Short mmCIF file of C-alpha atoms in Angstrom, two decimals:
data_model
loop_
_atom_site.label_atom_id
_atom_site.label_comp_id
_atom_site.label_asym_id
_atom_site.label_seq_id
_atom_site.Cartn_x
_atom_site.Cartn_y
_atom_site.Cartn_z
CA UNK O 13 -9.47 -30.46 46.43
CA UNK O 14 -13.26 -30.70 45.66
CA UNK O 15 -14.99 -27.54 45.42
CA UNK O 16 -19.04 -27.72 45.88
CA UNK O 17 -19.43 -24.08 46.99
CA UNK O 18 -18.58 -20.50 45.98
CA UNK O 19 -19.09 -16.75 46.19
CA UNK O 20 -18.91 -15.15 43.09
CA UNK O 21 -20.08 -11.34 42.39
CA UNK O 22 -22.83 -11.05 38.97
CA UNK O 23 -22.91 -8.34 36.58
CA UNK O 24 -25.31 -7.26 34.48
CA UNK O 25 -24.51 -5.03 31.15
CA UNK O 26 -25.57 -1.02 31.31
CA UNK O 27 -27.50 0.33 28.60
CA UNK O 28 -25.80 1.92 26.13
CA UNK O 29 -26.78 6.46 26.07
CA UNK O 30 -29.46 7.14 23.54
CA UNK O 31 -28.07 10.23 21.05
CA UNK O 32 -28.44 13.33 20.50
CA UNK O 33 -27.91 14.02 16.89
CA UNK O 34 -29.97 16.54 14.30
CA UNK O 35 -30.09 15.63 9.58
CA UNK O 36 -27.66 18.05 8.30
CA UNK O 37 -27.89 17.53 4.91
CA UNK O 38 -27.35 19.64 2.00
CA UNK O 39 -30.82 21.83 1.12
CA UNK O 40 -31.74 20.84 4.50
CA UNK O 41 -30.91 23.43 6.69
CA UNK O 42 -32.83 22.51 9.41
CA UNK O 43 -33.17 19.07 10.04
CA UNK O 44 -34.69 17.42 12.86
CA UNK O 45 -33.68 14.78 15.16
CA UNK O 46 -32.20 11.93 13.93
CA UNK O 47 -29.73 10.73 16.99
CA UNK O 48 -30.38 6.70 17.70
CA UNK O 49 -31.20 4.41 20.73
CA UNK O 50 -28.64 2.74 22.56
CA UNK O 51 -28.06 -0.78 22.89
CA UNK O 52 -29.41 -2.95 25.60
CA UNK O 53 -26.54 -4.38 28.03
CA UNK O 54 -25.84 -8.09 28.15
CA UNK O 55 -27.65 -10.82 30.65
CA UNK O 56 -26.23 -12.76 33.15
CA UNK O 57 -27.02 -16.57 31.51
CA UNK O 58 -26.58 -19.47 34.15
CA UNK O 59 -26.42 -22.38 32.02
CA UNK O 60 -26.12 -26.48 33.09
CA UNK O 61 -22.57 -28.13 31.57
CA UNK O 62 -22.48 -32.01 31.63
CA UNK O 63 -19.40 -31.87 31.62
CA UNK O 64 -18.91 -30.23 34.53
CA UNK O 65 -19.13 -32.45 37.96
CA UNK O 66 -17.46 -29.44 40.65
CA UNK O 67 -17.24 -25.75 41.38
CA UNK O 68 -14.18 -25.63 41.41
CA UNK O 69 -13.10 -23.04 38.66
CA UNK O 70 -15.07 -20.18 40.53
CA UNK O 71 -11.57 -20.52 42.91
CA UNK O 72 -10.42 -19.17 40.12
CA UNK O 73 -12.81 -16.10 38.78
CA UNK O 74 -15.11 -14.79 41.27
CA UNK O 75 -16.43 -11.60 38.56
CA UNK O 76 -18.77 -11.85 35.78
CA UNK O 77 -19.38 -8.70 33.99
CA UNK O 78 -21.32 -9.15 31.38
CA UNK O 79 -20.69 -6.06 27.91
CA UNK O 80 -22.59 -3.33 28.17
CA UNK O 81 -24.76 -1.66 24.90
CA UNK O 82 -23.36 0.59 22.92
CA UNK O 83 -24.51 4.19 22.60
CA UNK O 84 -26.72 5.03 19.44
CA UNK O 85 -25.26 7.09 17.00
CA UNK O 86 -26.04 9.62 14.09
CA UNK O 87 -29.35 9.06 11.84
CA UNK O 88 -31.42 6.93 13.45
CA UNK O 89 -28.83 4.77 14.35
CA UNK O 90 -28.63 1.80 17.02
CA UNK O 91 -26.27 1.03 19.26
CA UNK O 92 -25.17 -2.83 19.06
CA UNK O 93 -26.80 -4.52 22.01
CA UNK O 94 -24.26 -5.65 24.98
CA UNK O 95 -23.37 -9.83 24.30
CA UNK O 96 -24.95 -12.09 27.24
CA UNK O 97 -22.44 -13.33 29.14
CA UNK O 98 -22.68 -17.44 30.03
CA UNK O 99 -21.39 -18.88 32.98
CA UNK O 100 -21.80 -22.56 32.95
CA UNK O 101 -22.31 -24.64 36.06
CA UNK O 102 -22.23 -28.79 36.71
CA UNK O 103 -26.53 -29.65 37.13
CA UNK O 104 -27.53 -29.29 40.88
CA UNK O 105 -26.23 -25.93 41.12
CA UNK O 106 -28.51 -23.86 43.82
CA UNK O 107 -27.75 -20.17 43.26
CA UNK O 108 -28.59 -18.30 46.43
CA UNK O 109 -28.53 -14.41 47.13
CA UNK O 110 -25.12 -14.62 49.53
CA UNK O 111 -27.30 -11.73 51.56
CA UNK O 112 -29.87 -13.34 52.72
CA UNK O 113 -29.28 -17.05 51.50
CA UNK O 114 -32.03 -17.19 49.55
CA UNK O 115 -32.84 -19.57 46.41
CA UNK O 116 -32.70 -17.35 43.68
CA UNK O 117 -32.92 -20.94 41.45
CA UNK O 118 -31.98 -24.57 41.27
CA UNK O 119 -29.86 -25.42 38.26
CA UNK O 120 -31.53 -29.30 38.16
CA UNK O 121 -34.18 -31.21 35.90
CA UNK O 122 -35.80 -29.18 33.36
CA UNK O 123 -33.42 -25.87 34.07
CA UNK O 124 -31.13 -26.11 31.72
CA UNK O 125 -30.75 -22.62 31.38
CA UNK O 126 -31.83 -18.83 33.06
CA UNK O 127 -31.50 -15.32 33.05
CA UNK O 128 -30.44 -14.49 36.54
CA UNK O 129 -29.74 -10.69 35.87
CA UNK O 130 -31.61 -8.86 33.07
CA UNK O 131 -29.53 -6.52 31.23
CA UNK O 132 -30.09 -2.71 31.18
CA UNK O 133 -32.18 -0.96 28.43
CA UNK O 134 -31.26 1.29 26.33
CA UNK O 135 -31.87 4.68 26.19
CA UNK O 136 -34.07 6.47 23.86
CA UNK O 137 -32.25 8.79 20.89
CA UNK O 138 -33.69 12.48 20.38
CA UNK O 139 -35.29 11.42 17.92
CA UNK O 140 -38.35 10.57 20.08
CA UNK O 141 -38.97 13.90 22.03
CA UNK O 142 -39.60 15.45 18.92
CA UNK O 143 -43.43 17.77 20.00
CA UNK O 144 -44.63 20.24 18.17
CA UNK O 145 -43.43 22.88 20.83
CA UNK O 146 -39.71 21.35 20.84
CA UNK O 147 -38.79 20.44 17.52
CA UNK O 148 -35.17 20.24 18.35
CA UNK O 149 -34.65 18.25 21.76
CA UNK O 150 -31.07 18.80 22.81
CA UNK O 151 -31.53 15.74 25.62
CA UNK O 152 -31.46 11.85 25.10
CA UNK O 153 -32.36 9.45 27.33
CA UNK O 154 -29.66 7.58 29.55
CA UNK O 155 -29.30 3.92 29.58
CA UNK O 156 -30.63 2.24 32.65
CA UNK O 157 -28.08 0.49 34.60
CA UNK O 158 -27.02 -3.00 35.06
CA UNK O 159 -27.82 -4.88 37.85
CA UNK O 160 -25.64 -6.44 39.93
CA UNK O 161 -25.55 -8.84 42.97
CA UNK O 162 -22.90 -11.02 44.58
CA UNK O 163 -24.36 -14.70 45.36
CA UNK O 164 -23.77 -18.18 46.93
CA UNK O 165 -23.19 -21.02 44.99
CA UNK O 166 -23.89 -24.90 46.10
CA UNK O 167 -23.79 -28.30 44.20
CA UNK O 168 -26.03 -30.35 45.90
CA UNK O 169 -25.67 -34.19 43.60
CA UNK O 170 -28.56 -35.79 42.34
CA UNK O 171 -28.70 -39.40 43.26
CA UNK O 172 -31.03 -41.44 43.70
CA UNK O 173 -29.27 -43.58 46.45
CA UNK O 174 -26.72 -42.25 48.63
CA UNK O 175 -23.85 -43.79 50.20
CA UNK O 176 -23.05 -42.72 53.38
CA UNK O 177 -20.25 -43.94 56.15
CA UNK O 178 -17.14 -43.37 57.81
CA UNK O 179 -13.98 -42.89 55.54
CA UNK O 180 -12.26 -46.54 54.36
CA UNK O 181 -15.21 -48.49 54.66
CA UNK O 182 -15.69 -49.34 50.90
CA UNK O 183 -18.24 -47.29 49.16
CA UNK O 184 -15.72 -46.15 46.36
CA UNK O 185 -14.97 -50.26 46.00
CA UNK O 186 -18.98 -51.00 46.16
CA UNK O 187 -19.73 -47.85 43.60
CA UNK O 188 -17.17 -49.23 41.25
CA UNK O 189 -18.34 -52.70 41.11
CA UNK O 190 -21.83 -52.07 40.73
CA UNK O 191 -21.74 -48.78 38.26
CA UNK O 192 -20.20 -47.61 35.40
CA UNK O 193 -18.10 -44.96 37.91
CA UNK O 194 -14.36 -45.04 38.37
CA UNK O 195 -13.71 -43.52 41.81
CA UNK O 196 -9.76 -43.70 42.84
CA UNK O 197 -9.71 -46.33 45.34
CA UNK O 198 -7.03 -46.54 47.85
CA UNK O 199 -6.97 -48.17 51.57
CA UNK O 200 -6.09 -44.28 53.18
CA UNK O 201 -8.43 -42.15 54.52
CA UNK O 202 -10.49 -39.86 52.77
CA UNK O 203 -10.00 -40.97 49.34
CA UNK O 204 -12.65 -39.58 48.52
CA UNK O 205 -13.30 -35.88 48.19
CA UNK O 206 -15.61 -34.96 45.23
CA UNK O 207 -19.11 -37.32 45.10
CA UNK O 208 -18.70 -39.72 42.25
CA UNK O 209 -21.94 -41.23 40.41
CA UNK O 210 -22.71 -44.39 38.52
CA UNK O 211 -25.63 -45.89 37.02
CA UNK O 212 -26.52 -49.36 37.86
CA UNK O 213 -27.99 -51.22 34.92
CA UNK O 214 -30.12 -53.87 36.61
CA UNK O 215 -30.59 -55.38 33.42
CA UNK O 216 -34.49 -54.99 31.20
CA UNK O 217 -33.47 -51.29 31.11
CA UNK O 218 -33.90 -51.39 34.95
CA UNK O 219 -31.66 -49.21 36.56
CA UNK O 220 -31.18 -46.04 39.19
CA UNK O 221 -27.74 -43.50 39.87
CA UNK O 222 -25.87 -44.55 42.84
CA UNK O 223 -23.82 -41.56 44.36
CA UNK O 224 -20.61 -42.15 46.38
CA UNK O 225 -20.73 -39.35 49.30
CA UNK O 226 -17.52 -38.78 50.60
CA UNK O 227 -16.38 -40.36 53.66
CA UNK O 228 -17.73 -38.36 57.10
CA UNK O 229 -16.91 -37.29 60.33
CA UNK O 230 -17.73 -37.21 63.98
CA UNK O 231 -18.13 -33.49 64.26
CA UNK O 232 -19.51 -32.73 60.44
CA UNK O 233 -22.47 -31.28 61.22
CA UNK O 234 -20.51 -28.22 63.01
CA UNK O 235 -18.50 -28.08 60.28
CA UNK O 236 -15.60 -30.14 61.03
CA UNK O 237 -13.52 -31.64 58.50
CA UNK O 238 -15.39 -30.89 55.14
CA UNK O 239 -18.80 -31.93 57.09
CA UNK O 240 -21.02 -29.02 55.69
CA UNK O 241 -19.79 -29.60 52.57
CA UNK O 242 -20.85 -32.83 51.81
CA UNK O 243 -23.98 -32.96 53.78
CA UNK O 244 -25.27 -31.12 51.49
CA UNK O 245 -25.24 -33.56 48.59
CA UNK O 246 -27.33 -36.00 50.85
CA UNK O 247 -30.42 -33.72 50.48
CA UNK O 248 -31.78 -34.46 47.32
CA UNK O 249 -30.98 -38.77 47.25
CA UNK O 250 -34.30 -40.97 47.67
CA UNK O 251 -32.37 -43.72 49.60
CA UNK O 252 -29.72 -43.04 51.94
CA UNK O 253 -27.10 -46.48 52.45
CA UNK O 254 -25.55 -46.89 55.22
CA UNK O 255 -22.16 -48.63 54.36
CA UNK O 256 -19.90 -49.75 57.35
CA UNK O 257 -17.16 -51.68 58.13
CA UNK O 258 -18.89 -55.13 59.14
CA UNK O 259 -15.67 -57.14 59.81
CA UNK O 260 -13.98 -54.04 61.73
CA UNK O 261 -11.01 -54.78 60.34
CA UNK O 262 -9.75 -51.31 62.13
CA UNK O 263 -11.19 -51.86 65.26
CA UNK O 264 -14.66 -49.77 64.04
CA UNK O 265 -17.72 -50.76 66.03
CA UNK O 266 -20.21 -50.97 63.09
CA UNK O 267 -23.13 -50.66 65.42
CA UNK O 268 -21.38 -47.62 66.65
CA UNK O 269 -21.12 -46.00 63.13
CA UNK O 270 -24.10 -46.07 62.11
CA UNK O 271 -25.50 -44.45 65.08
CA UNK O 272 -22.76 -41.41 64.54
CA UNK O 273 -23.84 -41.11 60.87
CA UNK O 274 -27.51 -40.98 61.97
CA UNK O 275 -26.55 -38.41 64.59
CA UNK O 276 -24.93 -35.64 62.20
CA UNK O 277 -27.46 -36.44 59.40
CA UNK O 278 -30.26 -35.36 62.50
CA UNK O 279 -27.95 -32.64 63.11
CA UNK O 280 -27.19 -30.93 59.78
CA UNK O 281 -31.25 -31.54 58.62
CA UNK O 282 -33.49 -34.02 60.33
CA UNK O 283 -35.87 -34.12 57.46
CA UNK O 284 -33.17 -36.59 55.72
CA UNK O 285 -33.70 -39.39 58.38
CA UNK O 286 -36.88 -39.58 57.14
CA UNK O 287 -35.86 -41.37 53.98
CA UNK O 288 -35.57 -44.96 53.35
CA UNK O 289 -32.23 -46.34 54.79
CA UNK O 290 -30.93 -49.59 54.24
CA UNK O 291 -27.71 -50.92 56.00
CA UNK O 292 -24.53 -52.76 53.65
CA UNK O 293 -22.21 -54.69 56.22
CA UNK O 294 -18.93 -54.45 54.19
CA UNK O 295 -16.10 -56.47 54.02
CA UNK O 296 -17.33 -59.90 54.92
CA UNK O 297 -14.59 -61.79 53.03
CA UNK O 298 -12.51 -60.28 55.94
CA UNK O 299 -14.11 -61.18 58.99
CA UNK O 300 -12.36 -63.73 61.56
CA UNK O 301 -14.12 -66.42 63.66
CA UNK O 302 -13.24 -64.63 66.70
CA UNK O 303 -16.92 -65.74 67.89
CA UNK O 304 -18.81 -62.25 67.28
CA UNK O 305 -21.20 -61.88 64.87
CA UNK O 306 -21.24 -58.53 64.22
CA UNK O 307 -23.93 -58.72 60.98
CA UNK O 308 -26.26 -59.61 63.73
CA UNK O 309 -25.62 -57.27 65.93
CA UNK O 310 -26.81 -54.67 63.42
CA UNK O 311 -29.49 -56.89 62.42
CA UNK O 312 -30.80 -57.16 65.91
CA UNK O 313 -30.54 -53.15 66.59
CA UNK O 314 -31.75 -52.06 63.44
CA UNK O 315 -34.28 -54.44 61.70
CA UNK O 316 -36.86 -53.56 64.28
CA UNK O 317 -36.74 -49.75 63.23
CA UNK O 318 -37.55 -51.03 60.20
CA UNK O 319 -33.98 -51.02 58.91
CA UNK O 320 -32.81 -53.57 56.39
CA UNK O 321 -28.91 -54.72 56.92
CA UNK O 322 -27.27 -56.75 54.59
CA UNK O 323 -23.72 -58.57 54.02
CA UNK O 324 -21.60 -57.86 51.34
CA UNK O 325 -18.35 -58.44 50.36
CA UNK O 326 -17.35 -55.30 47.37
CA UNK O 327 -14.09 -56.90 46.78
CA UNK O 328 -15.93 -60.65 45.76
CA UNK O 329 -19.69 -59.43 45.44
CA UNK O 330 -20.76 -61.40 47.81
CA UNK O 331 -24.40 -60.47 48.71
CA UNK O 332 -24.36 -57.14 46.57
CA UNK O 333 -26.86 -58.26 44.09
CA UNK O 334 -29.53 -59.16 46.42
CA UNK O 335 -28.59 -55.59 47.79
CA UNK O 336 -29.20 -53.97 44.70
CA UNK O 337 -32.38 -55.44 44.23
CA UNK O 338 -34.08 -54.71 47.73
CA UNK O 339 -32.92 -50.80 46.98
CA UNK O 340 -34.67 -51.32 43.23
CA UNK O 341 -37.60 -52.52 44.59
CA UNK O 342 -37.58 -49.64 47.24
CA UNK O 343 -37.14 -46.84 44.65
CA UNK O 344 -40.20 -48.21 42.62
CA UNK O 345 -42.64 -47.49 45.70
CA UNK O 346 -40.90 -44.18 46.04
CA UNK O 347 -41.76 -40.71 43.44
CA UNK O 348 -37.69 -40.59 41.97
CA UNK O 349 -38.64 -37.04 40.70
CA UNK O 350 -35.08 -34.81 41.82
CA UNK O 351 -35.67 -32.65 44.48
CA UNK O 352 -36.03 -29.08 42.87
CA UNK O 353 -35.45 -26.55 45.51
CA UNK O 354 -38.23 -23.48 44.64
CA UNK O 355 -37.44 -19.89 44.12
CA UNK O 356 -37.59 -17.59 46.90
CA UNK O 357 -35.16 -14.93 45.90
CA UNK O 358 -36.16 -12.73 43.01
CA UNK O 359 -33.89 -9.26 41.49
CA UNK O 360 -35.73 -6.85 41.57
CA UNK O 361 -35.24 -4.17 38.91
CA UNK O 362 -36.14 -0.42 39.58
CA UNK O 363 -37.81 1.50 37.48
CA UNK O 364 -37.13 3.31 34.67
CA UNK O 365 -36.29 7.31 36.09
CA UNK O 366 -33.31 7.88 33.25
CA UNK O 367 -35.56 10.86 32.93
CA UNK O 368 -34.15 12.68 29.65
CA UNK O 369 -34.16 16.65 30.23
CA UNK O 370 -31.80 19.75 30.58
CA UNK O 371 -30.72 22.36 32.64
CA UNK O 372 -29.62 25.39 31.08
CA UNK O 373 -29.36 29.32 31.58
CA UNK O 374 -30.92 31.86 29.41
CA UNK O 375 -28.49 35.12 28.61
CA UNK O 376 -30.74 37.02 31.50
CA UNK O 377 -29.85 34.64 34.15
CA UNK O 378 -32.81 32.74 34.27
CA UNK O 379 -32.30 28.70 34.74
CA UNK O 380 -34.48 26.50 31.90
CA UNK O 381 -35.60 23.30 32.41
CA UNK O 382 -37.12 21.02 29.07
CA UNK O 383 -37.56 17.67 28.21
CA UNK O 384 -40.57 15.44 27.47
CA UNK O 385 -41.74 14.16 30.48
CA UNK O 386 -41.44 17.09 32.45
CA UNK O 387 -44.04 18.96 29.15
CA UNK O 388 -46.31 16.13 29.49
CA UNK O 389 -46.72 16.35 33.65
CA UNK O 390 -47.22 20.22 33.35
CA UNK O 391 -49.65 19.37 31.25
CA UNK O 392 -51.95 17.53 33.58
CA UNK O 393 -50.91 18.99 36.90
CA UNK O 394 -52.80 22.03 38.05
CA UNK O 395 -50.28 24.45 40.03
CA UNK O 396 -52.59 26.75 41.30
CA UNK O 397 -54.14 23.71 43.87
CA UNK O 398 -51.77 22.78 46.97
CA UNK O 399 -51.63 18.93 46.28
CA UNK O 400 -50.82 19.26 42.68
CA UNK O 401 -48.13 21.35 43.05
CA UNK O 402 -46.23 18.99 46.10
CA UNK O 403 -46.78 16.94 43.51
CA UNK O 404 -44.99 18.82 40.97
CA UNK O 405 -42.01 19.59 43.99
CA UNK O 406 -41.45 15.64 44.27
CA UNK O 407 -41.97 15.19 40.98
CA UNK O 408 -38.61 17.54 40.52
CA UNK O 409 -36.69 16.27 43.64
CA UNK O 410 -37.32 12.43 43.14
CA UNK O 411 -35.91 13.13 39.58
CA UNK O 412 -32.50 14.76 40.48
CA UNK O 413 -34.12 17.75 39.01
CA UNK O 414 -33.85 19.95 41.86
CA UNK O 415 -30.10 18.55 42.60
CA UNK O 416 -29.33 19.42 38.97
CA UNK O 417 -30.26 22.54 39.64
CA UNK O 418 -28.06 23.17 42.23
CA UNK O 419 -25.14 21.42 40.59
CA UNK O 420 -25.50 24.68 38.01
CA UNK O 421 -25.51 26.60 40.31
CA UNK O 422 -28.95 27.90 41.24
CA UNK O 423 -29.85 30.46 44.54
CA UNK O 424 -32.25 31.08 46.42
CA UNK O 425 -34.55 33.39 44.37
CA UNK O 426 -33.43 32.82 40.59
CA UNK O 427 -36.10 31.92 38.36
CA UNK O 428 -36.41 28.74 37.08
CA UNK O 429 -38.73 28.37 33.09
CA UNK O 430 -40.47 25.45 31.88
CA UNK O 431 -42.58 25.69 28.67
CA UNK O 432 -44.35 29.23 30.14
CA UNK O 433 -44.10 29.04 32.85
CA UNK O 434 -41.57 30.76 35.62
CA UNK O 435 -41.25 29.44 39.16
CA UNK O 436 -38.96 31.50 41.89
CA UNK O 437 -36.21 28.34 43.51
CA UNK O 438 -36.28 28.71 47.17
CA UNK O 439 -35.26 25.86 49.28
#
């Protein structure tokens, strides 16, 4: 089964924690802090692989987690960075945030490799937090957590000309005749389950890409059959080539088929009908002289609407060259730059609030809170003013210090000391 959409979970690596340690050397009884920094977490990177043309691999693996960074070590040793995780996808894959449906990135054109989630930063070791008043810091910074996200992957084929039509009308046969593509061809319905791309070479360096979009059915725009999965492939094409059974081999009405396909395209995305359209009435080699002229009926119906009709036989080659040169002539008049879906969603990274501090208890029962940012904050905050004291309380709450004091067993009326200042704790 062809798979052109998938839901996967991705997570970048956590940053490694900073380390707490002190120099221990002979004749150096009071060595300073030498705890190293933690390593950075691995990124989640999406990369185009030209050898892929489906998302079928994502049916079996739905969780992608990058490695976390290692904790820092003694003697200022830096923890190893976590390895990035590279996720290979076929060109044309659109990555969307699953919750909002917004586009994160489009792996098309020049965008061959992109970092989707950045790994968490490694925490700083205690060697960074020594000050004149705190020469033996017993705290280090924890690593930042990685980012995680559920994403929707959608593969949208990139081609100049998209073949559309009901099953078994000869689209695969036509593509195999005019290009280097070799799709499976057989005389039964739904032969094509995955799009095939082929390069049509007209000589003198003139060429274009043609895609056999799998057969549609009525109700496809409502999700019937494999409709939604196949209709999205048409969004990138520059010209729609309707292929119909001009000989009505199976009793189909070619005019009615074109209208039915147009209705499905319009219901899915009305802008698709603004694309240039051409009709190829196929299987003329099988046409019986029963007094009817389906080719004339198609011309009478659609050429007044500006849609040219060509009679062809994909088996014998009759009329095929005339059709191809017309398609190339139209392509020369339009911008062939592949449509790129613009970025709509950016991953928001949390501010670094991994504040290194310690909560300890003195022999007299007072709680002692120490940390470099706490010391710095107290240096520029006027606690005698109402606004200054409100800022101080908000700082303690937002950075989790109050919660940690409560976990340590603080009760109302207990004393909290911070760098020469003492406070009574009340909720």
